[in-house]
Amino acid sequence: MGRLIENLYAVAGSGLTHEWDASAYLVAGDEPVLIDCGSTVGYTKLKANLQQIGYAPKDIRKVIATHGHWDHVSGMALLREESDAEFLIHEADRRQVESGDTDKTAAFLYNEPFPKIAVDGLIQDGETLRLGDYDFEVIHTPGHSLGSVSLYTRIHDLGILIVGDTVWGGFHPRIGSDIDKWEQSLDRLLELDFDVFTWGHGQPCLIPEAKVRIQEARRQLGVYFHPWFKPFYRKFTY
Ligand SMILES: [Zn+2]
Ligand SMILES: [Zn+2]
């Protein structure tokens, strides 16, 4: 767990909670907010990580979803049991989390159920969210899923982009992927003025030389599809 910059912390993800969890971030302050919250299986560790920064689940006011996949937001079902935090997501990923669709939420990749999560509010393209001391711009970046969003902020002079799975995320129609929309989304991100980015998987950190790296991801998008992907819960040995 760690502070990324000022009041922005990484609180879930690889090495922080469960190996299946996507990265999640805390914007600390008087009204703490989470950007994604990880999965049900990582929730206990998420709580411990929040506690280390001085927060309990009941302190969290909002959870902003980068998109409606199991590894990013299913933990919300447990957070809700001990918090009044509101859950906000893009309209296009709303139905799948409210209905617990195991395909669209990618829960089938983990052989886990997706607990139904009621949505309290929607976030949309172009909207500015005041999270803690910072303004985050919502950029609708469909492609990995149709309701994927990226969040853009500036902290002092540093342009920061939080992309969820819009960069290096998996592709499958079952999880709502669309390659043409995804290309357009990456092109939109590349128009922004940013210095660092962080994505949904791998070690949660602010990655430098961000523009060059997202340009590389853009070039690699869709060049090769692998039909033998192994679900995360399955290990084949021969
Ligand atoms: Zn993910
Ligand atoms: Zn995803």
PDB file of C-alpha atoms and ligand atoms in Angstrom:
ATOM      1  CA  MET A   1       0.000   0.000   0.000  1.00  0.00           C
ATOM      2  CA  GLY A   2       1.285   3.365  -0.640  1.00  0.00           C
ATOM      3  CA  ARG A   3       0.934   6.994  -1.235  1.00  0.00           C
ATOM      4  CA  LEU A   4       1.241   7.816  -4.910  1.00  0.00           C
ATOM      5  CA  ILE A   5       1.214  11.566  -4.491  1.00  0.00           C
ATOM      6  CA  GLU A   6      -0.230  13.872  -1.817  1.00  0.00           C
ATOM      7  CA  ASN A   7      -3.702  12.533  -0.957  1.00  0.00           C
ATOM      8  CA  LEU A   8      -3.814   9.874  -3.646  1.00  0.00           C
ATOM      9  CA  TYR A   9      -3.082   6.352  -2.383  1.00  0.00           C
ATOM     10  CA  ALA A  10      -3.053   2.879  -3.881  1.00  0.00           C
ATOM     11  CA  VAL A  11      -5.112   0.648  -1.571  1.00  0.00           C
ATOM     12  CA  ALA A  12      -5.877  -2.483  -3.591  1.00  0.00           C
ATOM     13  CA  GLY A  13      -4.273  -4.505  -6.331  1.00  0.00           C
ATOM     14  CA  SER A  14      -1.258  -6.637  -6.964  1.00  0.00           C
ATOM     15  CA  GLY A  15       0.763  -7.084  -3.759  1.00  0.00           C
ATOM     16  CA  LEU A  16      -1.742  -5.025  -1.749  1.00  0.00           C
ATOM     17  CA  THR A  17      -4.867  -7.152  -1.458  1.00  0.00           C
ATOM     18  CA  HIS A  18      -5.603 -10.283  -3.498  1.00  0.00           C
ATOM     19  CA  GLU A  19      -3.703 -11.374  -6.594  1.00  0.00           C
ATOM     20  CA  TRP A  20      -6.967 -11.212  -8.597  1.00  0.00           C
ATOM     21  CA  ASP A  21      -7.781  -7.684  -7.498  1.00  0.00           C
ATOM     22  CA  ALA A  22      -7.491  -4.772  -9.835  1.00  0.00           C
ATOM     23  CA  SER A  23      -5.793  -1.648  -8.548  1.00  0.00           C
ATOM     24  CA  ALA A  24      -7.938   0.699  -6.488  1.00  0.00           C
ATOM     25  CA  TYR A  25      -7.160   4.172  -5.233  1.00  0.00           C
ATOM     26  CA  LEU A  26      -8.128   6.278  -2.271  1.00  0.00           C
ATOM     27  CA  VAL A  27      -8.474  10.027  -2.491  1.00  0.00           C
ATOM     28  CA  ALA A  28      -7.994  10.915   1.162  1.00  0.00           C
ATOM     29  CA  GLY A  29      -9.490  13.945   2.881  1.00  0.00           C
ATOM     30  CA  ASP A  30     -12.593  14.950   4.791  1.00  0.00           C
ATOM     31  CA  GLU A  31     -14.763  13.032   2.342  1.00  0.00           C
ATOM     32  CA  PRO A  32     -12.687  10.034   1.320  1.00  0.00           C
ATOM     33  CA  VAL A  33     -13.446   8.492  -2.043  1.00  0.00           C
ATOM     34  CA  LEU A  34     -12.349   5.249  -3.658  1.00  0.00           C
ATOM     35  CA  ILE A  35     -11.661   4.885  -7.359  1.00  0.00           C
ATOM     36  CA  ASP A  36     -12.553   1.205  -7.843  1.00  0.00           C
ATOM     37  CA  CYS A  37     -12.461  -0.955  -4.720  1.00  0.00           C
ATOM     38  CA  GLY A  38     -11.210  -4.388  -5.750  1.00  0.00           C
ATOM     39  CA  SER A  39     -13.061  -7.663  -5.455  1.00  0.00           C
ATOM     40  CA  THR A  40     -14.958  -9.545  -2.774  1.00  0.00           C
ATOM     41  CA  VAL A  41     -11.955 -11.809  -2.111  1.00  0.00           C
ATOM     42  CA  GLY A  42      -9.654  -8.834  -1.471  1.00  0.00           C
ATOM     43  CA  TYR A  43     -12.033  -6.901   0.729  1.00  0.00           C
ATOM     44  CA  THR A  44     -10.572  -7.859   4.114  1.00  0.00           C
ATOM     45  CA  LYS A  45      -7.140  -6.673   3.012  1.00  0.00           C
ATOM     46  CA  LEU A  46      -8.615  -3.515   1.537  1.00  0.00           C
ATOM     47  CA  LYS A  47     -10.095  -2.709   4.934  1.00  0.00           C
ATOM     48  CA  ALA A  48      -6.743  -3.281   6.622  1.00  0.00           C
ATOM     49  CA  ASN A  49      -5.046  -1.000   4.095  1.00  0.00           C
ATOM     50  CA  LEU A  50      -7.599   1.746   4.636  1.00  0.00           C
ATOM     51  CA  GLN A  51      -7.144   1.421   8.373  1.00  0.00           C
ATOM     52  CA  GLN A  52      -3.410   1.969   8.021  1.00  0.00           C
ATOM     53  CA  ILE A  53      -4.140   5.337   6.414  1.00  0.00           C
ATOM     54  CA  GLY A  54      -6.604   6.114   9.186  1.00  0.00           C
ATOM     55  CA  TYR A  55      -9.958   5.249   7.637  1.00  0.00           C
ATOM     56  CA  ALA A  56     -12.724   2.780   8.348  1.00  0.00           C
ATOM     57  CA  PRO A  57     -15.213   1.550   5.714  1.00  0.00           C
ATOM     58  CA  LYS A  58     -17.903   3.820   7.170  1.00  0.00           C
ATOM     59  CA  ASP A  59     -15.764   6.874   6.358  1.00  0.00           C
ATOM     60  CA  ILE A  60     -15.851   6.235   2.612  1.00  0.00           C
ATOM     61  CA  ARG A  61     -18.360   8.535   0.898  1.00  0.00           C
ATOM     62  CA  LYS A  62     -18.200   7.357  -2.689  1.00  0.00           C
ATOM     63  CA  VAL A  63     -16.810   4.656  -4.907  1.00  0.00           C
ATOM     64  CA  ILE A  64     -16.208   5.694  -8.514  1.00  0.00           C
ATOM     65  CA  ALA A  65     -16.037   2.700 -10.863  1.00  0.00           C
ATOM     66  CA  THR A  66     -13.651   2.751 -13.815  1.00  0.00           C
ATOM     67  CA  HIS A  67     -15.936   0.008 -15.191  1.00  0.00           C
ATOM     68  CA  GLY A  68     -18.233  -2.800 -14.118  1.00  0.00           C
ATOM     69  CA  HIS A  69     -15.919  -5.795 -13.833  1.00  0.00           C
ATOM     70  CA  TRP A  70     -15.641  -8.223 -10.915  1.00  0.00           C
ATOM     71  CA  ASP A  71     -11.959  -7.544 -10.139  1.00  0.00           C
ATOM     72  CA  HIS A  72     -12.572  -3.776  -9.940  1.00  0.00           C
ATOM     73  CA  VAL A  73     -15.858  -3.382  -8.092  1.00  0.00           C
ATOM     74  CA  SER A  74     -17.372  -6.582  -6.666  1.00  0.00           C
ATOM     75  CA  GLY A  75     -15.944  -5.655  -3.229  1.00  0.00           C
ATOM     76  CA  MET A  76     -18.548  -2.877  -3.184  1.00  0.00           C
ATOM     77  CA  ALA A  77     -21.132  -5.464  -2.137  1.00  0.00           C
ATOM     78  CA  LEU A  78     -19.185  -5.995   1.112  1.00  0.00           C
ATOM     79  CA  LEU A  79     -18.256  -2.352   1.627  1.00  0.00           C
ATOM     80  CA  ARG A  80     -21.940  -1.506   1.428  1.00  0.00           C
ATOM     81  CA  GLU A  81     -22.671  -3.694   4.452  1.00  0.00           C
ATOM     82  CA  GLU A  82     -20.615  -1.389   6.663  1.00  0.00           C
ATOM     83  CA  SER A  83     -20.718   1.924   4.855  1.00  0.00           C
ATOM     84  CA  ASP A  84     -23.156   4.387   3.287  1.00  0.00           C
ATOM     85  CA  ALA A  85     -20.769   4.968   0.405  1.00  0.00           C
ATOM     86  CA  GLU A  86     -22.474   5.763  -2.892  1.00  0.00           C
ATOM     87  CA  PHE A  87     -21.580   3.706  -5.921  1.00  0.00           C
ATOM     88  CA  LEU A  88     -21.160   5.572  -9.214  1.00  0.00           C
ATOM     89  CA  ILE A  89     -20.558   4.054 -12.635  1.00  0.00           C
ATOM     90  CA  HIS A  90     -21.086   4.833 -16.320  1.00  0.00           C
ATOM     91  CA  GLU A  91     -24.550   4.036 -17.647  1.00  0.00           C
ATOM     92  CA  ALA A  92     -23.255   1.473 -20.163  1.00  0.00           C
ATOM     93  CA  ASP A  93     -21.895  -0.803 -17.388  1.00  0.00           C
ATOM     94  CA  ARG A  94     -24.775  -0.212 -14.999  1.00  0.00           C
ATOM     95  CA  ARG A  95     -27.095  -3.072 -15.864  1.00  0.00           C
ATOM     96  CA  GLN A  96     -24.447  -5.781 -15.527  1.00  0.00           C
ATOM     97  CA  VAL A  97     -23.535  -4.856 -11.940  1.00  0.00           C
ATOM     98  CA  GLU A  98     -27.145  -4.393 -10.889  1.00  0.00           C
ATOM     99  CA  SER A  99     -28.161  -7.758 -12.323  1.00  0.00           C
ATOM    100  CA  GLY A 100     -24.987  -9.654 -11.375  1.00  0.00           C
ATOM    101  CA  ASP A 101     -24.286 -10.739 -14.978  1.00  0.00           C
ATOM    102  CA  THR A 102     -21.321 -13.104 -14.622  1.00  0.00           C
ATOM    103  CA  ASP A 103     -20.341 -12.752 -18.291  1.00  0.00           C
ATOM    104  CA  LYS A 104     -20.433  -8.989 -18.668  1.00  0.00           C
ATOM    105  CA  THR A 105     -18.802  -8.433 -15.267  1.00  0.00           C
ATOM    106  CA  ALA A 106     -16.019 -10.905 -16.213  1.00  0.00           C
ATOM    107  CA  ALA A 107     -16.771 -12.869 -13.001  1.00  0.00           C
ATOM    108  CA  PHE A 108     -16.674 -16.119 -15.021  1.00  0.00           C
ATOM    109  CA  LEU A 109     -12.903 -15.656 -15.470  1.00  0.00           C
ATOM    110  CA  TYR A 110     -12.548 -16.121 -11.703  1.00  0.00           C
ATOM    111  CA  ASN A 111     -15.272 -18.744 -11.228  1.00  0.00           C
ATOM    112  CA  GLU A 112     -16.876 -16.380  -8.724  1.00  0.00           C
ATOM    113  CA  PRO A 113     -20.434 -15.064  -8.520  1.00  0.00           C
ATOM    114  CA  PHE A 114     -21.011 -11.357  -9.012  1.00  0.00           C
ATOM    115  CA  PRO A 115     -23.052  -9.976  -6.113  1.00  0.00           C
ATOM    116  CA  LYS A 116     -25.725  -7.588  -7.343  1.00  0.00           C
ATOM    117  CA  ILE A 117     -24.768  -3.989  -6.606  1.00  0.00           C
ATOM    118  CA  ALA A 118     -27.296  -1.169  -6.699  1.00  0.00           C
ATOM    119  CA  VAL A 119     -26.043   1.925  -8.495  1.00  0.00           C
ATOM    120  CA  ASP A 120     -26.545   5.258  -6.727  1.00  0.00           C
ATOM    121  CA  GLY A 121     -25.469   7.557  -9.513  1.00  0.00           C
ATOM    122  CA  LEU A 122     -24.033   7.741 -13.012  1.00  0.00           C
ATOM    123  CA  ILE A 123     -20.869   9.388 -14.276  1.00  0.00           C
ATOM    124  CA  GLN A 124     -20.638  10.672 -17.794  1.00  0.00           C
ATOM    125  CA  ASP A 125     -18.188  11.923 -20.355  1.00  0.00           C
ATOM    126  CA  GLY A 126     -16.989  15.471 -19.803  1.00  0.00           C
ATOM    127  CA  GLU A 127     -18.169  15.646 -16.209  1.00  0.00           C
ATOM    128  CA  THR A 128     -15.841  17.015 -13.533  1.00  0.00           C
ATOM    129  CA  LEU A 129     -15.862  15.189 -10.212  1.00  0.00           C
ATOM    130  CA  ARG A 130     -14.595  16.983  -7.143  1.00  0.00           C
ATOM    131  CA  LEU A 131     -12.797  14.230  -5.214  1.00  0.00           C
ATOM    132  CA  GLY A 132     -11.037  15.430  -2.085  1.00  0.00           C
ATOM    133  CA  ASP A 133      -8.984  18.487  -3.059  1.00  0.00           C
ATOM    134  CA  TYR A 134      -8.842  17.569  -6.727  1.00  0.00           C
ATOM    135  CA  ASP A 135     -10.964  17.911  -9.836  1.00  0.00           C
ATOM    136  CA  PHE A 136     -11.112  14.737 -11.904  1.00  0.00           C
ATOM    137  CA  GLU A 137     -12.410  14.888 -15.448  1.00  0.00           C
ATOM    138  CA  VAL A 138     -14.405  11.860 -16.579  1.00  0.00           C
ATOM    139  CA  ILE A 139     -13.504  10.622 -20.043  1.00  0.00           C
ATOM    140  CA  HIS A 140     -15.736   7.883 -21.418  1.00  0.00           C
ATOM    141  CA  THR A 141     -13.306   5.381 -22.967  1.00  0.00           C
ATOM    142  CA  PRO A 142     -15.333   2.387 -24.195  1.00  0.00           C
ATOM    143  CA  GLY A 143     -13.495  -0.568 -25.693  1.00  0.00           C
ATOM    144  CA  HIS A 144     -12.502  -3.004 -22.957  1.00  0.00           C
ATOM    145  CA  SER A 145     -16.076  -2.659 -21.696  1.00  0.00           C
ATOM    146  CA  LEU A 146     -18.687  -0.295 -23.055  1.00  0.00           C
ATOM    147  CA  GLY A 147     -18.929   1.648 -19.807  1.00  0.00           C
ATOM    148  CA  SER A 148     -15.202   2.049 -19.183  1.00  0.00           C
ATOM    149  CA  VAL A 149     -14.079   5.504 -18.106  1.00  0.00           C
ATOM    150  CA  SER A 150     -10.713   7.111 -17.515  1.00  0.00           C
ATOM    151  CA  LEU A 151     -10.142   9.827 -14.943  1.00  0.00           C
ATOM    152  CA  TYR A 152      -7.843  12.765 -15.530  1.00  0.00           C
ATOM    153  CA  THR A 153      -6.549  15.214 -12.967  1.00  0.00           C
ATOM    154  CA  ARG A 154      -3.692  17.591 -12.369  1.00  0.00           C
ATOM    155  CA  ILE A 155      -1.953  17.669  -9.015  1.00  0.00           C
ATOM    156  CA  HIS A 156       0.252  20.749  -9.040  1.00  0.00           C
ATOM    157  CA  ASP A 157       1.968  20.511 -12.407  1.00  0.00           C
ATOM    158  CA  LEU A 158       1.583  16.787 -12.858  1.00  0.00           C
ATOM    159  CA  GLY A 159      -1.044  15.525 -15.308  1.00  0.00           C
ATOM    160  CA  ILE A 160      -2.336  12.180 -14.011  1.00  0.00           C
ATOM    161  CA  LEU A 161      -4.437   9.704 -15.946  1.00  0.00           C
ATOM    162  CA  ILE A 162      -6.195   6.760 -14.273  1.00  0.00           C
ATOM    163  CA  VAL A 163      -7.257   4.426 -17.066  1.00  0.00           C
ATOM    164  CA  GLY A 164      -8.630   1.281 -15.416  1.00  0.00           C
ATOM    165  CA  ASP A 165      -8.468  -1.439 -18.067  1.00  0.00           C
ATOM    166  CA  THR A 166      -8.610   0.957 -21.027  1.00  0.00           C
ATOM    167  CA  VAL A 167      -4.861   0.363 -21.424  1.00  0.00           C
ATOM    168  CA  TRP A 168      -3.692  -3.270 -21.585  1.00  0.00           C
ATOM    169  CA  GLY A 169      -7.090  -4.676 -20.572  1.00  0.00           C
ATOM    170  CA  GLY A 170      -8.398  -7.945 -22.024  1.00  0.00           C
ATOM    171  CA  PHE A 171     -10.691  -8.286 -25.015  1.00  0.00           C
ATOM    172  CA  HIS A 172     -13.772 -10.447 -25.404  1.00  0.00           C
ATOM    173  CA  PRO A 173     -17.295  -9.782 -26.624  1.00  0.00           C
ATOM    174  CA  ARG A 174     -18.563 -11.641 -23.519  1.00  0.00           C
ATOM    175  CA  ILE A 175     -17.175  -8.875 -21.301  1.00  0.00           C
ATOM    176  CA  GLY A 176     -18.522  -6.183 -23.597  1.00  0.00           C
ATOM    177  CA  SER A 177     -15.366  -5.398 -25.577  1.00  0.00           C
ATOM    178  CA  ASP A 178     -15.422  -3.476 -28.849  1.00  0.00           C
ATOM    179  CA  ILE A 179     -12.164  -3.007 -30.716  1.00  0.00           C
ATOM    180  CA  ASP A 180     -13.260  -0.087 -32.923  1.00  0.00           C
ATOM    181  CA  LYS A 181     -14.528   1.951 -30.001  1.00  0.00           C
ATOM    182  CA  TRP A 182     -11.373   1.069 -28.104  1.00  0.00           C
ATOM    183  CA  GLU A 183      -9.146   2.532 -30.847  1.00  0.00           C
ATOM    184  CA  GLN A 184     -11.094   5.777 -30.732  1.00  0.00           C
ATOM    185  CA  SER A 185     -10.861   5.868 -26.934  1.00  0.00           C
ATOM    186  CA  LEU A 186      -7.080   5.525 -26.963  1.00  0.00           C
ATOM    187  CA  ASP A 187      -6.845   8.262 -29.585  1.00  0.00           C
ATOM    188  CA  ARG A 188      -8.886  10.517 -27.321  1.00  0.00           C
ATOM    189  CA  LEU A 189      -6.642   9.815 -24.340  1.00  0.00           C
ATOM    190  CA  LEU A 190      -3.593  10.656 -26.418  1.00  0.00           C
ATOM    191  CA  GLU A 191      -4.976  14.143 -27.053  1.00  0.00           C
ATOM    192  CA  LEU A 192      -4.735  14.931 -23.342  1.00  0.00           C
ATOM    193  CA  ASP A 193      -1.794  16.595 -21.666  1.00  0.00           C
ATOM    194  CA  PHE A 194      -0.606  14.080 -19.091  1.00  0.00           C
ATOM    195  CA  ASP A 195       2.699  13.030 -17.571  1.00  0.00           C
ATOM    196  CA  VAL A 196       1.992   9.843 -15.652  1.00  0.00           C
ATOM    197  CA  PHE A 197      -0.675   7.165 -15.757  1.00  0.00           C
ATOM    198  CA  THR A 198      -1.783   4.198 -13.780  1.00  0.00           C
ATOM    199  CA  TRP A 199      -3.721   1.201 -15.056  1.00  0.00           C
ATOM    200  CA  GLY A 200      -5.859  -1.495 -13.492  1.00  0.00           C
ATOM    201  CA  HIS A 201      -3.309  -4.280 -13.190  1.00  0.00           C
ATOM    202  CA  GLY A 202       0.355  -4.765 -12.417  1.00  0.00           C
ATOM    203  CA  GLN A 203       1.981  -2.887  -9.570  1.00  0.00           C
ATOM    204  CA  PRO A 204      -0.136   0.177  -8.719  1.00  0.00           C
ATOM    205  CA  CYS A 205       2.135   3.178  -9.248  1.00  0.00           C
ATOM    206  CA  LEU A 206       2.370   6.371 -11.288  1.00  0.00           C
ATOM    207  CA  ILE A 207       4.099   5.305 -14.483  1.00  0.00           C
ATOM    208  CA  PRO A 208       6.338   7.937 -16.103  1.00  0.00           C
ATOM    209  CA  GLU A 209       6.818   8.560 -19.840  1.00  0.00           C
ATOM    210  CA  ALA A 210       3.118   7.947 -19.992  1.00  0.00           C
ATOM    211  CA  LYS A 211       2.416   9.308 -23.452  1.00  0.00           C
ATOM    212  CA  VAL A 212       5.032   7.111 -25.091  1.00  0.00           C
ATOM    213  CA  ARG A 213       3.702   4.057 -23.262  1.00  0.00           C
ATOM    214  CA  ILE A 214       0.092   4.682 -24.208  1.00  0.00           C
ATOM    215  CA  GLN A 215       1.179   5.305 -27.799  1.00  0.00           C
ATOM    216  CA  GLU A 216       2.837   1.893 -27.667  1.00  0.00           C
ATOM    217  CA  ALA A 217      -0.337   0.321 -26.285  1.00  0.00           C
ATOM    218  CA  ARG A 218      -2.327   2.001 -29.078  1.00  0.00           C
ATOM    219  CA  ARG A 219      -0.032   0.456 -31.703  1.00  0.00           C
ATOM    220  CA  GLN A 220      -0.405  -3.004 -30.142  1.00  0.00           C
ATOM    221  CA  LEU A 221      -4.189  -2.913 -29.791  1.00  0.00           C
ATOM    222  CA  GLY A 222      -5.865  -5.810 -31.559  1.00  0.00           C
ATOM    223  CA  VAL A 223      -2.798  -7.061 -33.434  1.00  0.00           C
ATOM    224  CA  TYR A 224      -3.188 -10.603 -32.083  1.00  0.00           C
ATOM    225  CA  PHE A 225      -5.932 -12.576 -30.357  1.00  0.00           C
ATOM    226  CA  HIS A 226      -5.201 -15.653 -28.311  1.00  0.00           C
ATOM    227  CA  PRO A 227      -8.145 -18.075 -28.058  1.00  0.00           C
ATOM    228  CA  TRP A 228      -6.627 -20.286 -25.309  1.00  0.00           C
ATOM    229  CA  PHE A 229      -6.639 -17.836 -22.444  1.00  0.00           C
ATOM    230  CA  LYS A 230      -6.689 -19.725 -19.121  1.00  0.00           C
ATOM    231  CA  PRO A 231      -9.166 -18.485 -16.525  1.00  0.00           C
ATOM    232  CA  PHE A 232      -7.380 -17.045 -13.509  1.00  0.00           C
ATOM    233  CA  TYR A 233      -8.629 -19.797 -11.183  1.00  0.00           C
ATOM    234  CA  ARG A 234      -7.255 -22.621 -13.316  1.00  0.00           C
ATOM    235  CA  LYS A 235      -3.674 -23.836 -13.458  1.00  0.00           C
ATOM    236  CA  PHE A 236      -2.890 -26.474 -16.072  1.00  0.00           C
ATOM    237  CA  THR A 237       0.046 -28.751 -15.510  1.00  0.00           C
ATOM    238  CA  TYR A 238       1.144 -31.544 -17.798  1.00  0.00           C
TER     239      TYR A 238
HETATM  240 ZN    ZN B   1      -9.345  -5.595 -14.630  1.00  0.00          ZN
HETATM  241 ZN    ZN B   2     -11.961  -5.090 -16.799  1.00  0.00          ZN
END
